[in-house]
Amino acid sequence: MTQTTDGGGTTKSRLLAAIASIGPPTAVISAVLAYSGWAQAAAQAKYMNLNLALFGYTSQDYIRFSVGNLFALLVCLFGVGLCALALDRWLRRRIERGDGPTVRRMAGVVAFVGILVAGAALLVLALKSDRITLYAPYVVAAGVLLAAWALRLRWLAHPGKPEVLSVGHRVGQGALLLGLVTLLLCWGAGNHADAVGRRAAMEIEQNLDDLPRAELYSSEPLAISEPSVTESKLGTDAAPVYRYDGLRLLSVSGGHLFFLPDGWTAQSGTVVVLPDNGTVRVQYGR
């Protein structure tokens, strides 16, 4: 019995292929951004002798942290992706016009270069060559993608290849490649974010006066034991008001207010954490 493919089956296959081509890049970008933001926040908190769990950040917060630092990289990747798509389309047209042998030779050279680049980057990672290790995972990912793309072109240009690959086969290959590239990108983004987080914490320490000045007012004493924080009692004995000066606002997150006392250092300073529930009134200034 001969099985035929109706128009509905063809439409379904095309739809699945379209989803497979659009969904994975979006998932990869989201995963890389979230992991990069987490690594950045964790490195900053560690440098400041804090536990990241105190801040109660969400996945949206992590993505927001990483967008600014990875924006230039994402723009570059987008531009490279567009160029790769244009080149792929041009080469496929050459294959359709009967120039398959030339494309096969070109693809073989490109695949060799991709494997060589990935291997060299792995060697650099093994040698731990200072700042180069920040970019080596990206180079490995580029080499893997380049080699996979070139091998795919060689298959397309082969005269004895099957006419069409099944959707399941293409999805399986794409999932394997996607998983490997995602791990490499997360690795590179994590290394970069770790350096950015530590640098951000150092800048806070060196430029503490740039943070907003905060004055705290409370009906109960807060018992802040930092030498640079002064306590003043205002109001009356029946309705006292306690004011605290000498604090800088670090962050508002997870239902808490985070303050750094004047003269704070990562080695010996402490962080003042208060609940953001209205029991303490805060005034900010320059």
mmCIF file of C-alpha atoms in Angstrom:
data_model
loop_
_atom_site.group_PDB
_atom_site.id
_atom_site.type_symbol
_atom_site.label_atom_id
_atom_site.label_comp_id
_atom_site.label_asym_id
_atom_site.label_seq_id
_atom_site.Cartn_x
_atom_site.Cartn_y
_atom_site.Cartn_z
ATOM 1 C CA MET A 1 0.000 0.000 0.000
ATOM 2 C CA THR A 2 1.375 3.410 -0.926
ATOM 3 C CA GLN A 3 1.020 6.121 1.702
ATOM 4 C CA THR A 4 0.417 9.639 0.448
ATOM 5 C CA THR A 5 0.856 12.903 2.239
ATOM 6 C CA ASP A 6 -2.089 15.245 2.060
ATOM 7 C CA GLY A 7 -2.008 19.017 2.221
ATOM 8 C CA GLY A 8 -2.820 18.955 5.953
ATOM 9 C CA GLY A 9 0.204 16.771 6.707
ATOM 10 C CA THR A 10 2.468 19.055 4.724
ATOM 11 C CA THR A 11 1.118 22.118 6.524
ATOM 12 C CA LYS A 12 1.607 20.426 9.896
ATOM 13 C CA SER A 13 5.199 19.516 9.072
ATOM 14 C CA ARG A 14 5.970 23.062 8.009
ATOM 15 C CA LEU A 15 4.363 24.446 11.154
ATOM 16 C CA LEU A 16 6.409 22.114 13.386
ATOM 17 C CA ALA A 17 9.553 23.067 11.524
ATOM 18 C CA ALA A 18 8.785 26.770 11.946
ATOM 19 C CA ILE A 19 8.182 26.338 15.674
ATOM 20 C CA ALA A 20 11.390 24.348 16.022
ATOM 21 C CA SER A 21 13.370 27.113 14.289
ATOM 22 C CA ILE A 22 11.848 30.015 16.243
ATOM 23 C CA GLY A 23 11.351 28.512 19.700
ATOM 24 C CA PRO A 24 14.885 27.283 20.484
ATOM 25 C CA PRO A 25 16.678 30.654 19.955
ATOM 26 C CA THR A 26 14.171 32.347 22.254
ATOM 27 C CA ALA A 27 14.627 29.653 24.902
ATOM 28 C CA VAL A 28 18.423 29.877 24.631
ATOM 29 C CA ILE A 29 18.450 33.664 25.003
ATOM 30 C CA SER A 30 16.105 33.538 28.017
ATOM 31 C CA ALA A 31 18.168 30.827 29.714
ATOM 32 C CA VAL A 32 21.454 32.635 29.103
ATOM 33 C CA LEU A 33 20.079 35.965 30.347
ATOM 34 C CA ALA A 34 18.593 34.448 33.503
ATOM 35 C CA TYR A 35 21.740 32.496 34.340
ATOM 36 C CA SER A 36 23.970 35.483 33.616
ATOM 37 C CA GLY A 37 21.896 37.733 35.869
ATOM 38 C CA TRP A 38 21.976 35.162 38.668
ATOM 39 C CA ALA A 39 25.750 34.747 38.371
ATOM 40 C CA GLN A 40 26.238 38.517 38.415
ATOM 41 C CA ALA A 41 24.047 39.025 41.491
ATOM 42 C CA ALA A 42 25.667 36.069 43.273
ATOM 43 C CA ALA A 43 29.193 37.363 42.623
ATOM 44 C CA GLN A 44 28.271 40.850 43.855
ATOM 45 C CA ALA A 45 26.622 39.487 47.000
ATOM 46 C CA LYS A 46 29.578 37.193 47.709
ATOM 47 C CA TYR A 47 32.054 40.077 47.435
ATOM 48 C CA MET A 48 29.929 42.049 49.893
ATOM 49 C CA ASN A 49 29.796 39.077 52.318
ATOM 50 C CA LEU A 50 26.048 38.667 51.797
ATOM 51 C CA ASN A 51 23.798 35.749 50.954
ATOM 52 C CA LEU A 52 22.011 36.179 47.629
ATOM 53 C CA ALA A 53 18.833 34.665 49.107
ATOM 54 C CA LEU A 54 18.424 37.776 51.298
ATOM 55 C CA PHE A 55 17.502 39.896 48.283
ATOM 56 C CA GLY A 56 14.644 37.687 47.088
ATOM 57 C CA TYR A 57 15.314 38.329 43.410
ATOM 58 C CA THR A 58 13.000 36.833 40.782
ATOM 59 C CA SER A 59 13.780 35.460 37.325
ATOM 60 C CA GLN A 60 12.663 38.777 35.826
ATOM 61 C CA ASP A 61 15.161 40.583 38.060
ATOM 62 C CA TYR A 62 18.000 38.345 36.885
ATOM 63 C CA ILE A 63 17.111 38.946 33.235
ATOM 64 C CA ARG A 64 16.976 42.702 33.882
ATOM 65 C CA PHE A 65 20.429 42.621 35.489
ATOM 66 C CA SER A 66 22.023 40.864 32.540
ATOM 67 C CA VAL A 67 20.394 42.766 29.665
ATOM 68 C CA GLY A 68 22.631 45.809 30.044
ATOM 69 C CA ASN A 69 25.860 43.817 30.240
ATOM 70 C CA LEU A 70 25.019 41.379 27.457
ATOM 71 C CA PHE A 71 23.192 43.801 25.145
ATOM 72 C CA ALA A 72 26.211 44.432 22.900
ATOM 73 C CA LEU A 73 26.931 40.709 22.709
ATOM 74 C CA LEU A 74 23.324 39.899 21.816
ATOM 75 C CA VAL A 75 23.316 42.552 19.083
ATOM 76 C CA CYS A 76 26.506 41.049 17.639
ATOM 77 C CA LEU A 77 25.023 37.544 17.747
ATOM 78 C CA PHE A 78 21.881 38.811 16.012
ATOM 79 C CA GLY A 79 23.954 40.417 13.247
ATOM 80 C CA VAL A 80 26.060 37.294 12.807
ATOM 81 C CA GLY A 81 22.898 35.199 12.678
ATOM 82 C CA LEU A 82 21.412 37.316 9.895
ATOM 83 C CA CYS A 83 24.631 37.070 7.876
ATOM 84 C CA ALA A 84 24.707 33.296 8.408
ATOM 85 C CA LEU A 85 21.108 32.955 7.213
ATOM 86 C CA ALA A 86 21.848 34.992 4.079
ATOM 87 C CA LEU A 87 24.955 32.921 3.323
ATOM 88 C CA ASP A 88 23.076 29.669 3.924
ATOM 89 C CA ARG A 89 20.333 30.712 1.524
ATOM 90 C CA TRP A 90 22.868 31.651 -1.153
ATOM 91 C CA LEU A 91 24.690 28.324 -0.852
ATOM 92 C CA ARG A 92 21.426 26.355 -0.978
ATOM 93 C CA ARG A 93 20.546 28.132 -4.215
ATOM 94 C CA ARG A 94 23.913 27.101 -5.637
ATOM 95 C CA ILE A 95 23.157 23.498 -4.690
ATOM 96 C CA GLU A 96 19.755 23.720 -6.415
ATOM 97 C CA ARG A 97 21.461 25.043 -9.572
ATOM 98 C CA GLY A 98 23.699 21.971 -9.701
ATOM 99 C CA ASP A 99 26.852 23.363 -8.118
ATOM 100 C CA GLY A 100 26.816 20.762 -5.323
ATOM 101 C CA PRO A 101 30.462 19.561 -5.648
ATOM 102 C CA THR A 102 31.834 23.077 -5.126
ATOM 103 C CA VAL A 103 29.612 23.631 -2.100
ATOM 104 C CA ARG A 104 30.689 20.258 -0.673
ATOM 105 C CA ARG A 105 34.353 21.237 -0.905
ATOM 106 C CA MET A 106 33.668 24.630 0.673
ATOM 107 C CA ALA A 107 31.610 23.043 3.439
ATOM 108 C CA GLY A 108 34.373 20.541 4.178
ATOM 109 C CA VAL A 109 36.888 23.347 4.676
ATOM 110 C CA VAL A 110 34.434 25.278 6.874
ATOM 111 C CA ALA A 111 33.717 22.185 8.998
ATOM 112 C CA PHE A 112 37.450 21.598 9.492
ATOM 113 C CA VAL A 113 37.947 25.241 10.508
ATOM 114 C CA GLY A 114 35.032 25.047 12.939
ATOM 115 C CA ILE A 115 36.400 21.921 14.615
ATOM 116 C CA LEU A 116 39.884 23.463 14.736
ATOM 117 C CA VAL A 117 38.569 26.675 16.321
ATOM 118 C CA ALA A 118 36.565 24.756 18.940
ATOM 119 C CA GLY A 119 39.571 22.590 19.789
ATOM 120 C CA ALA A 120 41.891 25.590 20.119
ATOM 121 C CA ALA A 121 39.421 27.347 22.413
ATOM 122 C CA LEU A 122 39.153 24.245 24.599
ATOM 123 C CA LEU A 123 42.945 24.155 24.819
ATOM 124 C CA VAL A 124 42.972 27.788 25.963
ATOM 125 C CA LEU A 125 40.395 26.948 28.624
ATOM 126 C CA ALA A 126 42.534 24.056 29.809
ATOM 127 C CA LEU A 127 45.552 26.365 30.132
ATOM 128 C CA LYS A 128 43.531 28.995 32.073
ATOM 129 C CA SER A 129 44.952 31.947 30.183
ATOM 130 C CA ASP A 130 43.687 34.919 32.224
ATOM 131 C CA ARG A 131 40.934 36.974 30.572
ATOM 132 C CA ILE A 132 40.895 34.859 27.417
ATOM 133 C CA THR A 133 38.906 32.253 29.346
ATOM 134 C CA LEU A 134 36.034 34.752 29.527
ATOM 135 C CA TYR A 135 35.546 34.469 25.765
ATOM 136 C CA ALA A 136 36.705 30.913 25.060
ATOM 137 C CA PRO A 137 33.256 29.308 25.716
ATOM 138 C CA TYR A 138 31.725 31.629 23.094
ATOM 139 C CA VAL A 139 34.442 30.618 20.626
ATOM 140 C CA VAL A 140 33.786 26.927 21.308
ATOM 141 C CA ALA A 141 30.057 27.472 20.716
ATOM 142 C CA ALA A 142 30.796 29.307 17.460
ATOM 143 C CA GLY A 143 33.074 26.489 16.322
ATOM 144 C CA VAL A 144 30.461 23.844 17.101
ATOM 145 C CA LEU A 145 27.741 25.733 15.238
ATOM 146 C CA LEU A 146 30.047 26.375 12.286
ATOM 147 C CA ALA A 147 31.007 22.714 12.025
ATOM 148 C CA ALA A 148 27.380 21.528 12.351
ATOM 149 C CA TRP A 149 26.223 23.990 9.697
ATOM 150 C CA ALA A 150 28.991 22.967 7.277
ATOM 151 C CA LEU A 151 28.261 19.258 7.749
ATOM 152 C CA ARG A 152 24.606 19.957 7.069
ATOM 153 C CA LEU A 153 25.544 21.706 3.814
ATOM 154 C CA ARG A 154 27.718 18.749 2.789
ATOM 155 C CA TRP A 155 24.761 16.445 3.335
ATOM 156 C CA LEU A 156 22.483 18.689 1.267
ATOM 157 C CA ALA A 157 25.011 18.824 -1.560
ATOM 158 C CA HIS A 158 25.504 15.024 -1.630
ATOM 159 C CA PRO A 159 23.910 13.549 -4.755
ATOM 160 C CA GLY A 160 22.733 10.357 -3.019
ATOM 161 C CA LYS A 161 21.085 11.899 0.047
ATOM 162 C CA PRO A 162 17.430 11.224 0.995
ATOM 163 C CA GLU A 163 15.109 13.885 -0.332
ATOM 164 C CA VAL A 164 13.571 14.918 2.998
ATOM 165 C CA LEU A 165 14.478 14.362 6.641
ATOM 166 C CA SER A 166 11.630 13.536 8.986
ATOM 167 C CA VAL A 167 10.538 16.231 11.409
ATOM 168 C CA GLY A 168 11.398 13.995 14.363
ATOM 169 C CA HIS A 169 14.936 13.456 13.066
ATOM 170 C CA ARG A 170 15.512 17.183 12.566
ATOM 171 C CA VAL A 171 14.093 18.022 16.004
ATOM 172 C CA GLY A 172 16.340 15.398 17.621
ATOM 173 C CA GLN A 173 19.466 16.781 15.952
ATOM 174 C CA GLY A 174 18.456 20.328 16.789
ATOM 175 C CA ALA A 175 17.785 19.481 20.442
ATOM 176 C CA LEU A 176 21.225 17.897 20.855
ATOM 177 C CA LEU A 177 22.977 20.849 19.238
ATOM 178 C CA LEU A 178 20.809 23.320 21.154
ATOM 179 C CA GLY A 179 21.624 21.709 24.495
ATOM 180 C CA LEU A 180 25.376 21.799 23.849
ATOM 181 C CA VAL A 181 25.376 25.398 22.632
ATOM 182 C CA THR A 182 23.165 26.499 25.537
ATOM 183 C CA LEU A 183 25.588 24.991 28.059
ATOM 184 C CA LEU A 184 28.528 26.720 26.384
ATOM 185 C CA LEU A 185 26.751 30.084 26.259
ATOM 186 C CA CYS A 186 25.696 29.790 29.903
ATOM 187 C CA TRP A 187 29.278 28.936 30.807
ATOM 188 C CA GLY A 188 30.625 31.991 29.010
ATOM 189 C CA ALA A 189 27.872 34.266 30.289
ATOM 190 C CA GLY A 190 28.480 33.017 33.834
ATOM 191 C CA ASN A 191 32.208 33.804 33.635
ATOM 192 C CA HIS A 192 31.471 37.261 32.272
ATOM 193 C CA ALA A 193 28.722 37.948 34.814
ATOM 194 C CA ASP A 194 30.944 36.850 37.702
ATOM 195 C CA ALA A 195 33.540 39.423 36.698
ATOM 196 C CA VAL A 196 30.852 42.101 36.229
ATOM 197 C CA GLY A 197 29.320 41.369 39.645
ATOM 198 C CA ARG A 198 32.644 41.612 41.473
ATOM 199 C CA ARG A 199 33.478 44.821 39.625
ATOM 200 C CA ALA A 200 30.074 46.304 40.545
ATOM 201 C CA ALA A 201 30.646 45.509 44.232
ATOM 202 C CA MET A 202 34.103 47.104 44.095
ATOM 203 C CA GLU A 203 32.642 50.233 42.493
ATOM 204 C CA ILE A 204 30.050 50.481 45.278
ATOM 205 C CA GLU A 205 32.830 50.236 47.849
ATOM 206 C CA GLN A 206 34.976 52.855 46.110
ATOM 207 C CA ASN A 207 32.118 55.260 45.307
ATOM 208 C CA LEU A 208 29.864 54.855 48.315
ATOM 209 C CA ASP A 209 28.954 58.555 48.318
ATOM 210 C CA ASP A 210 27.216 58.110 44.961
ATOM 211 C CA LEU A 211 24.475 56.055 46.621
ATOM 212 C CA PRO A 212 21.377 57.960 47.845
ATOM 213 C CA ARG A 213 21.683 59.264 51.397
ATOM 214 C CA ALA A 214 18.962 57.859 53.683
ATOM 215 C CA GLU A 215 17.443 59.170 56.915
ATOM 216 C CA LEU A 216 15.424 56.658 58.918
ATOM 217 C CA TYR A 217 12.547 57.603 61.234
ATOM 218 C CA SER A 218 11.035 55.059 63.585
ATOM 219 C CA SER A 219 8.793 55.079 66.644
ATOM 220 C CA GLU A 220 10.958 52.319 68.147
ATOM 221 C CA PRO A 221 14.739 52.256 68.558
ATOM 222 C CA LEU A 222 16.386 50.224 65.798
ATOM 223 C CA ALA A 223 19.616 49.499 67.704
ATOM 224 C CA ILE A 224 21.913 50.068 64.736
ATOM 225 C CA SER A 225 25.365 49.583 66.214
ATOM 226 C CA GLU A 226 27.476 51.058 63.403
ATOM 227 C CA PRO A 227 29.884 53.821 64.584
ATOM 228 C CA SER A 228 29.105 56.013 61.566
ATOM 229 C CA VAL A 229 25.336 55.871 62.181
ATOM 230 C CA THR A 230 23.999 58.440 64.618
ATOM 231 C CA GLU A 231 20.737 58.177 66.542
ATOM 232 C CA SER A 232 18.692 61.254 67.480
ATOM 233 C CA LYS A 233 15.601 61.191 69.665
ATOM 234 C CA LEU A 234 12.856 63.531 68.505
ATOM 235 C CA GLY A 235 9.231 64.064 69.475
ATOM 236 C CA THR A 236 8.086 63.647 73.061
ATOM 237 C CA ASP A 237 8.484 60.997 75.725
ATOM 238 C CA ALA A 238 4.901 59.900 75.097
ATOM 239 C CA ALA A 239 5.400 59.737 71.332
ATOM 240 C CA PRO A 240 9.119 59.430 70.624
ATOM 241 C CA VAL A 241 10.595 59.446 67.135
ATOM 242 C CA TYR A 242 14.084 58.105 66.502
ATOM 243 C CA ARG A 243 16.100 59.402 63.566
ATOM 244 C CA TYR A 244 19.143 57.625 62.131
ATOM 245 C CA ASP A 245 21.702 59.327 59.884
ATOM 246 C CA GLY A 246 24.807 58.052 58.120
ATOM 247 C CA LEU A 247 23.222 55.421 55.869
ATOM 248 C CA ARG A 248 23.202 54.896 52.118
ATOM 249 C CA LEU A 249 20.498 53.019 50.229
ATOM 250 C CA LEU A 250 21.845 49.900 48.536
ATOM 251 C CA SER A 251 18.711 48.162 47.296
ATOM 252 C CA VAL A 252 14.981 47.612 47.790
ATOM 253 C CA SER A 253 14.077 44.014 47.027
ATOM 254 C CA GLY A 254 12.163 41.038 48.356
ATOM 255 C CA GLY A 255 10.204 43.131 50.882
ATOM 256 C CA HIS A 256 13.380 44.491 52.531
ATOM 257 C CA LEU A 257 15.420 47.698 52.550
ATOM 258 C CA PHE A 258 19.204 47.326 52.346
ATOM 259 C CA PHE A 259 21.456 50.121 53.654
ATOM 260 C CA LEU A 260 25.210 50.584 53.835
ATOM 261 C CA PRO A 261 26.686 52.765 56.613
ATOM 262 C CA ASP A 262 29.094 55.548 55.691
ATOM 263 C CA GLY A 263 32.627 54.241 55.420
ATOM 264 C CA TRP A 264 31.446 50.750 54.570
ATOM 265 C CA THR A 265 34.017 48.251 53.267
ATOM 266 C CA ALA A 266 33.554 44.714 52.067
ATOM 267 C CA GLN A 267 36.126 43.397 54.550
ATOM 268 C CA SER A 268 34.772 44.837 57.783
ATOM 269 C CA GLY A 269 31.488 46.606 57.029
ATOM 270 C CA THR A 270 27.975 45.354 57.749
ATOM 271 C CA VAL A 271 24.739 45.747 55.852
ATOM 272 C CA VAL A 272 21.651 47.076 57.608
ATOM 273 C CA VAL A 273 18.515 45.185 56.536
ATOM 274 C CA LEU A 274 15.054 46.441 57.523
ATOM 275 C CA PRO A 275 11.588 45.229 56.548
ATOM 276 C CA ASP A 276 9.846 47.344 53.929
ATOM 277 C CA ASN A 277 6.469 47.252 55.683
ATOM 278 C CA GLY A 278 5.893 50.895 56.580
ATOM 279 C CA THR A 279 7.133 50.677 60.174
ATOM 280 C CA VAL A 280 10.194 52.738 59.234
ATOM 281 C CA ARG A 281 9.905 55.998 57.310
ATOM 282 C CA VAL A 282 12.788 56.763 54.981
ATOM 283 C CA GLN A 283 13.842 60.088 53.464
ATOM 284 C CA TYR A 284 16.322 60.100 50.634
ATOM 285 C CA GLY A 285 18.689 62.809 49.512
ATOM 286 C CA ARG A 286 21.875 63.413 47.593
#
